Short mmCIF file of C-alpha atoms and ligand atoms in Angstrom, two decimals:
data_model
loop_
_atom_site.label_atom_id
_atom_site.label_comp_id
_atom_site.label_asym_id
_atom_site.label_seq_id
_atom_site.Cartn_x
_atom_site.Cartn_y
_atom_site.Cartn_z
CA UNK H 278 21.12 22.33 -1.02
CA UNK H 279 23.69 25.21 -1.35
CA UNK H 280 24.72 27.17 1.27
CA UNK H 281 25.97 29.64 -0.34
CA UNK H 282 24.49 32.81 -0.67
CA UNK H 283 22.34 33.46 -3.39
CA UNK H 284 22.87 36.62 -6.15
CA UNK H 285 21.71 37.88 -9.38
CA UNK H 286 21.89 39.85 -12.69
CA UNK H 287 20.79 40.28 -15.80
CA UNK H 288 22.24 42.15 -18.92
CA UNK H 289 20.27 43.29 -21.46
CA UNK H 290 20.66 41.71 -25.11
CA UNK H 291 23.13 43.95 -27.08
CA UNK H 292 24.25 41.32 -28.85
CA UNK H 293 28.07 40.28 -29.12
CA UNK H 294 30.01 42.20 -26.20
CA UNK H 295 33.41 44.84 -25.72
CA UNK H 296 36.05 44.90 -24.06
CA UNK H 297 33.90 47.37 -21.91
CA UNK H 298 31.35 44.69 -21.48
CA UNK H 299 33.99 42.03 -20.23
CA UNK H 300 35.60 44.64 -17.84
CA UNK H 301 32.53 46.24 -16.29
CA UNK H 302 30.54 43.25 -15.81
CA UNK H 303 31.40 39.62 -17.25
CA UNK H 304 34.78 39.08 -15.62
CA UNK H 305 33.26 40.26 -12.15
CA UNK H 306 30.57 37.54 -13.07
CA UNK H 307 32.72 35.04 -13.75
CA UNK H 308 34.70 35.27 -10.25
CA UNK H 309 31.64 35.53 -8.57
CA UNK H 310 29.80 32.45 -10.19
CA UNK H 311 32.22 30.46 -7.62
CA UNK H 312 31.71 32.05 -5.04
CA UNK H 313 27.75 32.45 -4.84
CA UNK H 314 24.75 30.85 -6.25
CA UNK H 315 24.63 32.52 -8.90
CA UNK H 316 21.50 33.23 -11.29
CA UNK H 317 22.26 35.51 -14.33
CA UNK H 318 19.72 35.80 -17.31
CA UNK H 319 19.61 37.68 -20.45
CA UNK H 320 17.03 40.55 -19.67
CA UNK H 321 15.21 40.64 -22.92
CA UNK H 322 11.82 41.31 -21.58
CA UNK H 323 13.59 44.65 -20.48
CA UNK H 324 15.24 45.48 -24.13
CA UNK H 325 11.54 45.76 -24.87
CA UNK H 326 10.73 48.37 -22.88
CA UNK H 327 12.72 50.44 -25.03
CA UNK H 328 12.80 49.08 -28.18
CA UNK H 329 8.96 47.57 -28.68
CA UNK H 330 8.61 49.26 -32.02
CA UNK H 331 11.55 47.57 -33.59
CA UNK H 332 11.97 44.06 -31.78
CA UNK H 333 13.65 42.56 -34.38
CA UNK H 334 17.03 42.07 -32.86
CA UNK H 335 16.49 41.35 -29.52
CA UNK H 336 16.17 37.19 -29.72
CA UNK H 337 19.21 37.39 -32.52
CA UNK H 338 21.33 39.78 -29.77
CA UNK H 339 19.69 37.40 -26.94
CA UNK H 340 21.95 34.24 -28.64
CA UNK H 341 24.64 36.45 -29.55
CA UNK H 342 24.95 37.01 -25.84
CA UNK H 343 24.56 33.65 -24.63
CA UNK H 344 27.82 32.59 -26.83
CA UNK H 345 29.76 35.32 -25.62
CA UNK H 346 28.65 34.58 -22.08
CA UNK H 347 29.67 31.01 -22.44
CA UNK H 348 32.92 31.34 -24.45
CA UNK H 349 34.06 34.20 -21.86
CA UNK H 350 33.73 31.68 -19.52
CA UNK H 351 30.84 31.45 -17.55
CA UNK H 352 29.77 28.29 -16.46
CA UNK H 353 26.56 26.42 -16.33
CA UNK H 354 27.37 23.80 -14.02
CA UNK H 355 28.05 26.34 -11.70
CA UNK H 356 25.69 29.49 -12.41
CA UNK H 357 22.35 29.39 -13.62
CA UNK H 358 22.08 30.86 -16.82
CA UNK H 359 18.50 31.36 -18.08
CA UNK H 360 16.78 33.76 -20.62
CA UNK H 361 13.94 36.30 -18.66
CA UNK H 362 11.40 35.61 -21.13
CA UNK H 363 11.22 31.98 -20.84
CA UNK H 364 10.39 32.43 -17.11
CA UNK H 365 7.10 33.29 -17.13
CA UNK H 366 6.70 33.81 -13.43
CA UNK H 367 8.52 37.37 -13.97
CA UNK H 368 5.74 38.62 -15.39
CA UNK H 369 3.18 37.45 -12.83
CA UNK H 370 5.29 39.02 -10.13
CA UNK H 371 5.92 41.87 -11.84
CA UNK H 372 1.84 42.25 -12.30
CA UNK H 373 1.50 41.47 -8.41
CA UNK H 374 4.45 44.04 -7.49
CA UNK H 375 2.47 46.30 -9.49
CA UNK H 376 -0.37 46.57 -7.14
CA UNK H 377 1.41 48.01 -4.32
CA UNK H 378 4.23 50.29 -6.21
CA UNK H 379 3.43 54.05 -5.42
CA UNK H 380 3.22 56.10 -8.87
CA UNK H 381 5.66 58.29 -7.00
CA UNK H 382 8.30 56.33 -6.98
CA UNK H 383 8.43 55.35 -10.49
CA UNK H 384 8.13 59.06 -11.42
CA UNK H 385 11.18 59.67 -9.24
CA UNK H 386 13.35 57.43 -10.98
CA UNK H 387 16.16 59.78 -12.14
CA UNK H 388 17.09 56.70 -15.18
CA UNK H 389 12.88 57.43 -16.32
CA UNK H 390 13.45 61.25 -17.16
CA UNK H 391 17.04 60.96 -18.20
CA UNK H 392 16.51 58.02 -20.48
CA UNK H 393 13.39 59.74 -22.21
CA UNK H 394 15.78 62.46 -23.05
CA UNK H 395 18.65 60.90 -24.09
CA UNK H 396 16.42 58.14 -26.39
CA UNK H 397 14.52 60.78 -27.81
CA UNK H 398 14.03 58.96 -31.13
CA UNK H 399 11.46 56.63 -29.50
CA UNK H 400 8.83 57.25 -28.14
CA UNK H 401 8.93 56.48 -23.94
CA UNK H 402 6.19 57.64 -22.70
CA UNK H 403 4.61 54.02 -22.04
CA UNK H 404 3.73 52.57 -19.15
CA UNK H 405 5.83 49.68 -19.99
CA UNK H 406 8.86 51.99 -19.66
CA UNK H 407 7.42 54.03 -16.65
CA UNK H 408 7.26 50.57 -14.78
CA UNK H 409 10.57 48.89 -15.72
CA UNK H 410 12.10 49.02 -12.13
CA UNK H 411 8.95 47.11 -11.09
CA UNK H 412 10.13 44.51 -13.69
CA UNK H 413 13.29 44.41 -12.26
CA UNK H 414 12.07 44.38 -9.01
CA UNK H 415 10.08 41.21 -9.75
CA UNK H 416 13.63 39.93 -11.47
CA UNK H 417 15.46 39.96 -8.28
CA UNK H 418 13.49 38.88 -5.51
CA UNK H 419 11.43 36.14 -7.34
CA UNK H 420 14.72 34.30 -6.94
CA UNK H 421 15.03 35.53 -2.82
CA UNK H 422 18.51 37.25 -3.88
CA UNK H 423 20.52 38.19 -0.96
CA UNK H 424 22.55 40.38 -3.20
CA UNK H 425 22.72 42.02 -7.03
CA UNK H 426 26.03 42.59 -8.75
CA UNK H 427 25.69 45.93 -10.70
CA UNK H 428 27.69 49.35 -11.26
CA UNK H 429 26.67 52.32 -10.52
CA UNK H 430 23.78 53.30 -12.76
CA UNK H 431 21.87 50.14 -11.63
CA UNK H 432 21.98 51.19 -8.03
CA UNK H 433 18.65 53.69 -8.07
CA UNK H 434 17.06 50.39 -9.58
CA UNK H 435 18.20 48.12 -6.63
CA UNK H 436 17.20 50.71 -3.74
CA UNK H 437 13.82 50.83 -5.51
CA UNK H 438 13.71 46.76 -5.39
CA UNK H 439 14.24 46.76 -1.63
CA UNK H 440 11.75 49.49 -1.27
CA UNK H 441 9.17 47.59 -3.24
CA UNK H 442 9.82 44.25 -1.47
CA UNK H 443 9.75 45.66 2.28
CA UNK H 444 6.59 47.06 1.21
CA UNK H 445 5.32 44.15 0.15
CA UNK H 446 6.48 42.35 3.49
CA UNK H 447 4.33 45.23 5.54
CA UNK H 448 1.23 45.39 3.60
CA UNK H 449 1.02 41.57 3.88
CA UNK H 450 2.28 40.98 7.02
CA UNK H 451 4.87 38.14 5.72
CA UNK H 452 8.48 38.27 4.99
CA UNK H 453 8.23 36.42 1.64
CA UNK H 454 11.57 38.68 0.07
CA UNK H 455 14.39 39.28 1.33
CA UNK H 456 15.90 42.51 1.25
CA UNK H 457 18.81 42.73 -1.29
CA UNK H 458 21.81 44.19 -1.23
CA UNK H 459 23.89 46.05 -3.97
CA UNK H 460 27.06 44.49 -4.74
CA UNK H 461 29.07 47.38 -6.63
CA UNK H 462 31.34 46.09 -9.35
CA UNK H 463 34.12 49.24 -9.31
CA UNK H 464 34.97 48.80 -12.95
CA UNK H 465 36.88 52.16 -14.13
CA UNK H 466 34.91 53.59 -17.78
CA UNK H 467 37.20 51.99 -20.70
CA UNK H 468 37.92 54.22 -23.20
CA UNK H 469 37.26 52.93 -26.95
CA UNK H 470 39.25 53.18 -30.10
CA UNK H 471 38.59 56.72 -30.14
CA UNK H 472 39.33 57.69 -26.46
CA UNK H 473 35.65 58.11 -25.56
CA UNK H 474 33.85 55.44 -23.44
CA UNK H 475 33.63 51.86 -25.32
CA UNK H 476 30.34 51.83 -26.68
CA UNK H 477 28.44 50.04 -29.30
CA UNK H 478 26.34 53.86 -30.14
CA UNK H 479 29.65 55.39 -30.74
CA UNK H 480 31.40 52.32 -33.11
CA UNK H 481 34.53 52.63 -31.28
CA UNK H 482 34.34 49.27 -29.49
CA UNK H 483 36.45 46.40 -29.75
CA UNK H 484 34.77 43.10 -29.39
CA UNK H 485 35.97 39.48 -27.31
CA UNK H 486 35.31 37.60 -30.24
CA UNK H 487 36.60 39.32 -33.24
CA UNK H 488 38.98 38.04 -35.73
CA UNK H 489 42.24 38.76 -34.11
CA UNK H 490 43.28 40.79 -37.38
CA UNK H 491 40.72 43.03 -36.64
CA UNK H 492 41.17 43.25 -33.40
CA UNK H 493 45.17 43.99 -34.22
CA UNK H 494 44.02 47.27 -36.91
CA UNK H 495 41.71 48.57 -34.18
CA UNK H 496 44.15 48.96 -32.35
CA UNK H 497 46.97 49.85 -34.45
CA UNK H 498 44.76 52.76 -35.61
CA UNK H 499 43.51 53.91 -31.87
CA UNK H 500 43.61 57.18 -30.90
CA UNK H 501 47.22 57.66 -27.95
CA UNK H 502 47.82 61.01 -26.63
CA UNK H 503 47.02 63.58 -29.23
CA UNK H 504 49.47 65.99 -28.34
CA UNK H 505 52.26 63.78 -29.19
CA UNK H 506 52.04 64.06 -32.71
CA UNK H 507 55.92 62.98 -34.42
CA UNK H 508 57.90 60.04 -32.94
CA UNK H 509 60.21 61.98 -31.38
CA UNK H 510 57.74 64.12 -28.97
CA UNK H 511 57.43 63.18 -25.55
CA UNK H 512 53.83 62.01 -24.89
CA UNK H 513 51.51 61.69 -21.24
CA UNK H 514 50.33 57.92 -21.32
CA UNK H 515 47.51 58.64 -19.22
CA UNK H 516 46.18 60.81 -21.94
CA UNK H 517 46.17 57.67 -24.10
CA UNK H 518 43.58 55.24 -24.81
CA UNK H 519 45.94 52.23 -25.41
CA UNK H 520 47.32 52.95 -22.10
CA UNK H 521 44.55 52.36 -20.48
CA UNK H 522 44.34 49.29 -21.89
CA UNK H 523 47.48 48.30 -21.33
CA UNK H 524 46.60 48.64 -17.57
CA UNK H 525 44.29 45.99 -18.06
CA UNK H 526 46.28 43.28 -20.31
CA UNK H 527 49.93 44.12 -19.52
CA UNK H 528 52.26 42.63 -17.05
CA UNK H 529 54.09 45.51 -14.42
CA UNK H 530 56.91 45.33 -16.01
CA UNK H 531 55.26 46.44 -19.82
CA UNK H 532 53.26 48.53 -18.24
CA UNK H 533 56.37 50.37 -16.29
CA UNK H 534 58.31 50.33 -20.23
CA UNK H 535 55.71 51.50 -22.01
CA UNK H 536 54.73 54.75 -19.76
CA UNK H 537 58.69 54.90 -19.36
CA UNK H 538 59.50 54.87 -23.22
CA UNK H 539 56.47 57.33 -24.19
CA UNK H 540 57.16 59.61 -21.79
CA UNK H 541 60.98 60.14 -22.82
CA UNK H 542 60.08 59.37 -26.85
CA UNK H 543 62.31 56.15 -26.48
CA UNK H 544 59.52 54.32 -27.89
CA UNK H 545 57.29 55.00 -30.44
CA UNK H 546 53.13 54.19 -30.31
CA UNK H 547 53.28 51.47 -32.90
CA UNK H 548 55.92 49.86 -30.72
CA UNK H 549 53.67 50.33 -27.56
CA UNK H 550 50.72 49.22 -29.67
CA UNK H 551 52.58 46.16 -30.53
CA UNK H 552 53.02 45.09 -27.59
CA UNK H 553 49.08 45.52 -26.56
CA UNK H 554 48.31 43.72 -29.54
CA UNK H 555 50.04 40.65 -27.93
CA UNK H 556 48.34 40.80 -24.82
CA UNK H 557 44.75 41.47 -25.60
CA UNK H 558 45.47 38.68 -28.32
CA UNK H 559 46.75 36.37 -25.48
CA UNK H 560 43.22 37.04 -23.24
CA UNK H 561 40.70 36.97 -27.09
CA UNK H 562 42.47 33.97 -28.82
CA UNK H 563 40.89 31.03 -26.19
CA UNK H 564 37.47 33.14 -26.06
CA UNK H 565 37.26 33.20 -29.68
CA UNK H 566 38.05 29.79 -30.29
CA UNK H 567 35.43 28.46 -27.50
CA UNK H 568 33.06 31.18 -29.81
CA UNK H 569 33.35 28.71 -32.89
CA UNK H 570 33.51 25.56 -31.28
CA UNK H 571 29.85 26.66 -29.97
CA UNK H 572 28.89 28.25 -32.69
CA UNK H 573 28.86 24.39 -34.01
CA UNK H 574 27.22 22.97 -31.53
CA UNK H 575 23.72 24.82 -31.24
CA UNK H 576 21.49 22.26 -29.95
CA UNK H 577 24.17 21.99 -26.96
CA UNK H 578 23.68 25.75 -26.21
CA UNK H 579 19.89 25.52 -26.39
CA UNK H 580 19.98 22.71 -24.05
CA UNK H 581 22.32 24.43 -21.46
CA UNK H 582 19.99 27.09 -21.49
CA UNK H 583 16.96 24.84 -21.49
CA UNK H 584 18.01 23.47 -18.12
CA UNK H 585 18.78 27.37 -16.92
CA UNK H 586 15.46 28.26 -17.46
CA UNK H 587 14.14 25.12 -16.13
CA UNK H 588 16.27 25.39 -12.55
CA UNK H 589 15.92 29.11 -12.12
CA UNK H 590 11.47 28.18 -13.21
CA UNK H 591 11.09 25.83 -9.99
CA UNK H 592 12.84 28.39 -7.69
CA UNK H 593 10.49 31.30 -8.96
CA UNK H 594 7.58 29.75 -9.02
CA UNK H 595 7.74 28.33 -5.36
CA UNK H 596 8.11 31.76 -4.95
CA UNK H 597 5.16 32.99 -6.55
CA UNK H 598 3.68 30.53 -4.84
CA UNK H 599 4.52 32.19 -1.64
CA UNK H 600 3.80 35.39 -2.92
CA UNK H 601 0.00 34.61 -3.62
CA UNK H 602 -0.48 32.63 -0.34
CA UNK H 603 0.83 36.33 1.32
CA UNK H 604 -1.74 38.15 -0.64
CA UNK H 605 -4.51 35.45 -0.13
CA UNK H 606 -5.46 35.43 -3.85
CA UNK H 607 -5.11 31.49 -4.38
CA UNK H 608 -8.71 30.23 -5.20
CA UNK H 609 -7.61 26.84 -6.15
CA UNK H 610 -6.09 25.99 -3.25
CA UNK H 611 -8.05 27.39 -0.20
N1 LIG X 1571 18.47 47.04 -15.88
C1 LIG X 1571 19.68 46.30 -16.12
C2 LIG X 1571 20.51 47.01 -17.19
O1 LIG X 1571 19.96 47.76 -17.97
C3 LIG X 1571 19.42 44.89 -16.54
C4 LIG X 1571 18.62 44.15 -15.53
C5 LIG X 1571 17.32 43.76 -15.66
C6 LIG X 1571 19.05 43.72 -14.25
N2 LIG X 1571 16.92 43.10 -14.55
C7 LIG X 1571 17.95 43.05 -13.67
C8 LIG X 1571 20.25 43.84 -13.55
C9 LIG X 1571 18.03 42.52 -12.39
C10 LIG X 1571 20.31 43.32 -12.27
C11 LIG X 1571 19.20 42.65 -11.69
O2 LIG X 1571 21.70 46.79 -17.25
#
């Protein structure tokens, strides 16, 4: 067996991902999935919580996902990549978690208040939403993860898992979970096409696996720094978007002509845009072209993700298995 040590995450189905998505979570995924056994699973269980009354994209989104997951470059042979729902142990967990959770602590939750108000199109006040950290809870230590790669907003969630699961150890007087650890993933916020934060809400994102003519008029009509309005103005690079990204996908040495030329007008932003272009065409092209070879191959992706869900269903339920022993609620076998 591995000796490595074991993490997870889970993303939930938003369908085909950003450049935002790539940077804040994928890429960090994608170093780590050599480096740890790795179990990361399409959270769709979770989209749910918030969007129950209109379902109807979530198993589409779930798929879209998968491809990007797999064309980005994440790799089955070494991570386990599985989709929540199809492991039905979560929920039995999740049920059994539920028992010993104190109200309190879900009412806490600064994401619970914050989300109802920000959402406030749907209606949240369910107790599926009010007990999503208990969900996620149940996500992470049904696999014994020793640590959970998140950013920041995710952290509340993980100090509430190890809460849950040292209470669980106490009340039953058994280790069964191990107490994970957060494993930040420092990703700085990436602006999108209009210099506000890439999101799919605001339709300023650009996305891995768009045609790359797209991709080049998305950029070629991006916001840069809005003060420097004719060619011949001087312009602040960090002001611009496509700077930012050119931090990203540019070598040192375009990175150093670009802020050089824009700050002295040498340069114009079509010319600095140009040379973006290249470079976020260089990192999309491969990505994209895994995209359609997978795209044609269907039954292949099903199957990889057959066998994720498979792998990462023996570990939980051994697990559960555990978990019910603790508790002493196993008629069938006492
Ligand atoms: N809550 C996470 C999000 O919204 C997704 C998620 C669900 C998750 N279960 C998880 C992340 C377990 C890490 C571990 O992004």
């Amino acid at each position: 067996m591995s000796e490595r040590k074991r993490i997870l995450s889970g993303m939930r189905p938003t369908g085909r991902l950003h450049l935002g998505n790539l940077h804040g979570a994928l890429d960090n995924w994608i170093r780590l999935q050599s480096q740890y056994e790795c179990f990361f699973f399409v959270a769709d269980w979770h989209a749910l919580t918030t969007d129950y009354a209109s379902p109807g994209q979530i198993t589409e989104n779930t798929w879209d996902m998968v491809l990007d997951w797999l064309s980005a470059g994440l790799d089955p042979r070494q991570a386990t990549l599985f989709i929540q729902s199809e492991v039905k142990e979560h929920a039995e967990l999740y049920l059994l978690l539920g028992m010993i959770t104190p109200l309190p602590w879900l009412e806490r939750n600064p994401t619970y208040k914050e989300q109802q108000q920000q959402l406030d199109q749907k209606d949240l006040a369910t107790y599926g939403f009010l007990g999503y950290p208990v969900l996620q809870a149940a996500d992470i230590i049904i696999y014994r993860a020793h640590g959970v790669p998140v950013g920041k907003d995710q952290i509340p969630h993980v100090e509430m898992t190890r809460e849950i699961a040292r209470r669980f150890n106490f009340i039953y007087q058994r280790e069964v979970f191990p107490v994970p650890d957060v494993l930040l993933t420092e990703a700085p916020v990436l602006p999108g096409t209009d210099g506000r934060k890439m999101s799919k809400s605001y339709g300023n994102c650009i996305y891995i696996t768009e045609p790359g003519e797209n991709v080049r008029e998305k950029i070629l009509k991006m916001m840069t720094d809005p003060a420097r309005v004719r060619r011949n103005d001087p312009g602040n690079p960090e002001l611009s978007p496509v700077f930012a990204l050119h931090k990203l996908y540019s070598s040192p040495a375009e990175i150093e002509e670009v802020a050089e030329g824009c700050r002295t007008a040498r340069i114009g932003c079509i010319d600095c845009k140009k040379i973006l272009i290249k470079n976020v065409l260089a990192r999309l092209d491969p990505i994209r072209e895994k995209r359609m070879e997978l795209e044609g191959k269907p039954d292949q992706v099903r199957e990889t993700i057959r066998q994720g869900i498979s792998s990462a269903q023996k570990v939980a339920a051994e697990t559960i298995a555990e978990a019910r022993r603790a508790i002493g609620i196993d008629p069938m076998r006492t």
